[in-house]
Short mmCIF file of C-alpha atoms and ligand atoms in Angstrom, two decimals:
data_model
loop_
_atom_site.label_atom_id
_atom_site.label_comp_id
_atom_site.label_asym_id
_atom_site.label_seq_id
_atom_site.Cartn_x
_atom_site.Cartn_y
_atom_site.Cartn_z
CA UNK D 19 0.00 0.00 0.00
CA UNK D 20 1.57 3.32 -1.04
CA UNK D 21 -1.51 5.55 -0.85
CA UNK D 22 -2.83 6.99 2.38
CA UNK D 23 -6.26 5.88 3.48
CA UNK D 24 -6.84 9.54 4.32
CA UNK D 25 -6.04 10.78 0.79
CA UNK D 26 -9.59 11.67 -0.25
CA UNK D 27 -9.07 11.14 -4.01
CA UNK D 28 -7.88 7.63 -3.23
CA UNK D 29 -10.25 6.98 -0.32
CA UNK D 30 -13.37 7.85 -2.33
CA UNK D 31 -12.53 5.09 -4.80
CA UNK D 32 -11.57 2.47 -2.26
CA UNK D 33 -13.96 0.61 0.02
CA UNK D 34 -10.98 -0.66 2.00
CA UNK D 35 -9.88 2.91 2.76
CA UNK D 36 -13.41 3.92 3.63
CA UNK D 37 -13.57 1.06 6.12
CA UNK D 38 -10.26 2.13 7.70
CA UNK D 39 -11.45 5.76 7.87
CA UNK D 40 -14.74 4.60 9.40
CA UNK D 41 -12.93 2.60 12.07
CA UNK D 42 -10.87 5.68 12.85
CA UNK D 43 -14.06 7.74 13.26
CA UNK D 44 -15.49 5.11 15.58
CA UNK D 45 -12.30 5.10 17.64
CA UNK D 46 -12.76 8.90 17.96
CA UNK D 47 -16.29 8.30 19.21
CA UNK D 48 -14.96 5.92 21.88
CA UNK D 49 -12.45 8.56 22.96
CA UNK D 50 -15.08 11.33 23.10
CA UNK D 51 -17.62 9.22 25.00
CA UNK D 52 -15.01 7.94 27.44
CA UNK D 53 -13.74 11.47 27.98
CA UNK D 54 -17.25 12.76 28.76
CA UNK D 55 -17.83 9.95 31.23
CA UNK D 56 -14.42 10.49 32.87
CA UNK D 57 -15.02 14.22 33.34
CA UNK D 58 -18.25 13.56 35.17
CA UNK D 59 -16.36 11.63 37.85
CA UNK D 60 -13.20 13.80 37.77
CA UNK D 61 -11.16 10.87 36.47
CA UNK D 62 -8.92 10.43 33.43
CA UNK D 63 -9.98 8.10 30.58
CA UNK D 64 -7.35 5.50 31.50
CA UNK D 65 -8.48 5.56 35.15
CA UNK D 66 -12.03 4.81 33.98
CA UNK D 67 -10.83 2.06 31.63
CA UNK D 68 -8.87 0.43 34.46
CA UNK D 69 -11.88 0.60 36.82
CA UNK D 70 -14.11 -1.07 34.22
CA UNK D 71 -11.49 -3.77 33.57
CA UNK D 72 -11.13 -4.44 37.31
CA UNK D 73 -14.90 -4.79 37.67
CA UNK D 74 -15.12 -7.58 35.10
CA UNK D 75 -11.90 -9.61 35.44
CA UNK D 76 -10.61 -12.24 37.82
CA UNK D 77 -7.87 -11.99 40.50
CA UNK D 78 -4.94 -13.10 38.34
CA UNK D 79 -5.71 -10.36 35.79
CA UNK D 80 -6.06 -7.60 38.39
CA UNK D 81 -2.32 -7.00 38.71
CA UNK D 82 -0.12 -4.12 37.57
CA UNK D 83 1.88 -6.21 35.07
CA UNK D 84 -1.26 -7.68 33.48
CA UNK D 85 -2.92 -4.25 33.23
CA UNK D 86 0.24 -2.81 31.63
CA UNK D 87 0.05 -5.46 28.89
CA UNK D 88 -3.70 -5.14 28.54
CA UNK D 89 -3.55 -1.39 27.96
CA UNK D 90 -0.22 -1.39 26.08
CA UNK D 91 1.34 0.87 28.71
CA UNK D 92 4.42 0.75 30.91
CA UNK D 93 4.18 -0.67 34.44
CA UNK D 94 5.21 2.76 35.77
CA UNK D 95 2.23 4.46 34.07
CA UNK D 96 -0.20 1.84 35.36
CA UNK D 97 1.33 2.06 38.85
CA UNK D 98 0.68 5.82 38.81
CA UNK D 99 -2.92 5.20 37.73
CA UNK D 100 -3.39 2.68 40.56
CA UNK D 101 -1.83 5.10 43.06
CA UNK D 102 -4.34 7.81 42.07
CA UNK D 103 -7.28 5.38 42.24
CA UNK D 104 -6.06 4.34 45.70
CA UNK D 105 -5.88 7.98 46.84
CA UNK D 106 -9.47 8.44 45.64
CA UNK D 107 -10.53 5.37 47.66
CA UNK D 108 -11.68 3.50 44.55
CA UNK D 109 -9.36 0.48 44.93
CA UNK D 110 -7.48 -1.44 47.62
CA UNK D 111 -4.29 -3.48 47.27
CA UNK D 112 -4.24 -7.08 48.51
CA UNK D 113 -0.57 -8.05 48.97
CA UNK D 114 0.66 -11.62 48.33
CA UNK D 115 1.73 -13.48 51.47
CA UNK D 116 4.95 -14.76 49.82
CA UNK D 117 5.89 -11.55 47.93
CA UNK D 118 5.04 -8.17 49.42
CA UNK D 119 5.94 -6.34 46.18
CA UNK D 120 3.13 -8.07 44.30
CA UNK D 121 -0.53 -7.36 44.90
CA UNK D 122 -4.02 -7.94 43.53
CA UNK D 123 -6.11 -4.83 42.94
CA UNK D 124 -9.64 -4.89 44.34
CA UNK D 125 -12.36 -2.33 43.80
CA UNK D 126 -13.91 -0.67 46.86
CA UNK D 127 -17.71 -0.30 46.98
CA UNK D 128 -17.30 3.27 45.67
CA UNK D 129 -14.99 1.96 42.91
CA UNK D 130 -17.53 -0.71 41.92
CA UNK D 131 -20.29 1.88 41.79
CA UNK D 132 -18.31 4.24 39.51
CA UNK D 133 -17.05 1.37 37.35
CA UNK D 134 -20.62 0.13 36.87
CA UNK D 135 -21.92 3.57 35.92
CA UNK D 136 -19.04 4.53 33.59
CA UNK D 137 -19.07 1.14 31.86
CA UNK D 138 -22.29 2.24 30.13
CA UNK D 139 -20.34 4.85 28.11
CA UNK D 140 -20.72 2.74 24.93
CA UNK D 141 -24.51 3.13 24.84
CA UNK D 142 -24.57 5.35 21.73
CA UNK D 143 -22.22 3.02 19.84
CA UNK D 144 -24.35 0.05 20.76
CA UNK D 145 -27.65 1.50 19.48
CA UNK D 146 -27.05 1.16 15.70
CA UNK D 147 -25.49 -2.28 16.26
CA UNK D 148 -28.68 -3.44 18.00
CA UNK D 149 -30.60 -2.55 14.85
CA UNK D 150 -28.55 -4.79 12.53
CA UNK D 151 -29.95 -8.11 11.37
CA UNK D 152 -28.49 -11.34 12.77
CA UNK D 153 -26.38 -12.12 9.67
CA UNK D 154 -25.00 -8.59 9.51
CA UNK D 155 -24.06 -8.74 13.19
CA UNK D 156 -22.29 -12.09 12.73
CA UNK D 157 -20.43 -10.91 9.62
CA UNK D 158 -19.39 -7.71 11.37
CA UNK D 159 -18.22 -9.67 14.41
CA UNK D 160 -16.14 -12.09 12.31
CA UNK D 161 -14.58 -9.23 10.35
CA UNK D 162 -13.67 -7.32 13.49
CA UNK D 163 -12.22 -10.47 15.09
CA UNK D 164 -10.05 -10.93 12.01
CA UNK D 165 -8.75 -7.39 12.28
CA UNK D 166 -8.03 -7.78 16.00
CA UNK D 167 -6.28 -11.12 15.40
CA UNK D 168 -4.09 -9.56 12.70
CA UNK D 169 -3.19 -6.62 14.98
CA UNK D 170 -2.31 -9.03 17.76
CA UNK D 171 -0.23 -11.30 15.51
CA UNK D 172 1.68 -8.27 14.27
CA UNK D 173 2.28 -7.04 17.83
CA UNK D 174 0.31 -3.81 17.43
CA UNK D 175 -1.87 -4.78 20.39
CA UNK D 176 -0.84 -7.26 23.03
CA UNK D 177 -3.22 -9.30 25.12
CA UNK D 178 -6.39 -10.60 23.61
CA UNK D 179 -8.50 -13.44 24.88
CA UNK D 180 -10.39 -14.49 21.77
CA UNK D 181 -11.20 -18.07 20.73
CA UNK D 182 -8.88 -17.80 17.71
CA UNK D 183 -5.80 -17.54 19.93
CA UNK D 184 -6.95 -20.08 22.52
CA UNK D 185 -5.34 -23.48 23.13
CA UNK D 186 -8.83 -25.00 23.51
CA UNK D 187 -9.97 -23.75 20.10
CA UNK D 188 -10.21 -26.08 17.10
CA UNK D 189 -11.23 -24.96 13.64
CA UNK D 190 -12.22 -27.06 10.63
CA UNK D 191 -10.06 -27.09 7.48
CA UNK D 192 -12.55 -24.77 5.80
CA UNK D 193 -12.26 -22.31 8.70
CA UNK D 194 -16.05 -22.33 9.03
CA UNK D 195 -16.60 -24.63 12.03
CA UNK D 196 -15.28 -23.90 15.49
CA UNK D 197 -15.05 -26.18 18.53
CA UNK D 198 -14.07 -25.53 22.17
CA UNK D 199 -12.25 -28.46 23.78
CA UNK D 200 -12.78 -27.02 27.27
CA UNK D 201 -16.54 -26.53 26.97
CA UNK D 202 -16.70 -29.60 24.73
CA UNK D 203 -19.09 -27.95 22.32
CA UNK D 204 -19.32 -26.54 18.82
CA UNK D 205 -19.02 -22.78 18.73
CA UNK D 206 -21.42 -21.02 16.43
CA UNK D 207 -20.49 -17.46 15.48
CA UNK D 208 -22.65 -16.12 18.34
CA UNK D 209 -20.67 -18.35 20.76
CA UNK D 210 -17.20 -17.11 19.72
CA UNK D 211 -15.74 -14.99 22.49
CA UNK D 212 -13.74 -11.82 22.34
CA UNK D 213 -12.83 -11.82 26.04
CA UNK D 214 -13.14 -15.30 27.51
CA UNK D 215 -12.44 -15.87 31.24
CA UNK D 216 -11.22 -19.42 30.45
CA UNK D 217 -8.96 -18.39 27.56
CA UNK D 218 -5.57 -20.12 27.50
CA UNK D 219 -3.02 -18.67 25.08
CA UNK D 220 -1.94 -21.00 22.28
CA UNK D 221 1.82 -21.67 22.37
S1 SF4 A 16 -11.99 -21.60 26.36
FE1 SF4 A 16 -13.03 -19.69 25.79
S2 SF4 A 16 -11.64 -18.69 24.34
FE2 SF4 A 16 -11.01 -20.83 24.51
S3 SF4 A 16 -12.05 -21.83 22.79
FE3 SF4 A 16 -13.31 -22.09 24.63
S4 SF4 A 16 -14.76 -20.37 24.55
FE4 SF4 A 16 -13.11 -19.87 23.15
#
């Protein structure tokens, strides 16, 4: 590719470029909506994102090193975020008995309340998706999963817990049929997961 997706003469003739430009617009919408929600609670967008992640993920993922990978940030930046959330009484640190440098991050009741409220910031993005037909939703989901998988394989984004990268995932030669060895069941498109609690990275 030697033409920019943002070169309008090129973009207007290329569906691929229009899709890239559309994704960029949607990412702007996420930023704007997250920013609005953050301001309401006097938090930064990353502080809100961390709170929402903590609300929905298990102990072993609620650690500084895991969060740093999850959000593609340094441990120092995440540690600063955690320090601020601690000062605002939104989290507590539960230190390991065998290693006092390592801790699990727990939300306080106030932290859970704010995480629950702010996690609804995607409402306006969700509305047009709700209106799509079943086939359109499934095609959109598969296409987005493919893009995420490519970005992960090319080390643009780090952690992802989708079926496609899971050790329990089996796919037919045609790539059409999916099976989970852990759940011992076929996975239809609606069953494929983008963030699975049982995900085990393929080696
Ligand atoms: S364990 Fe979860 S991520 Fe892995 S294949 Fe099964 S459903 Fe998908």
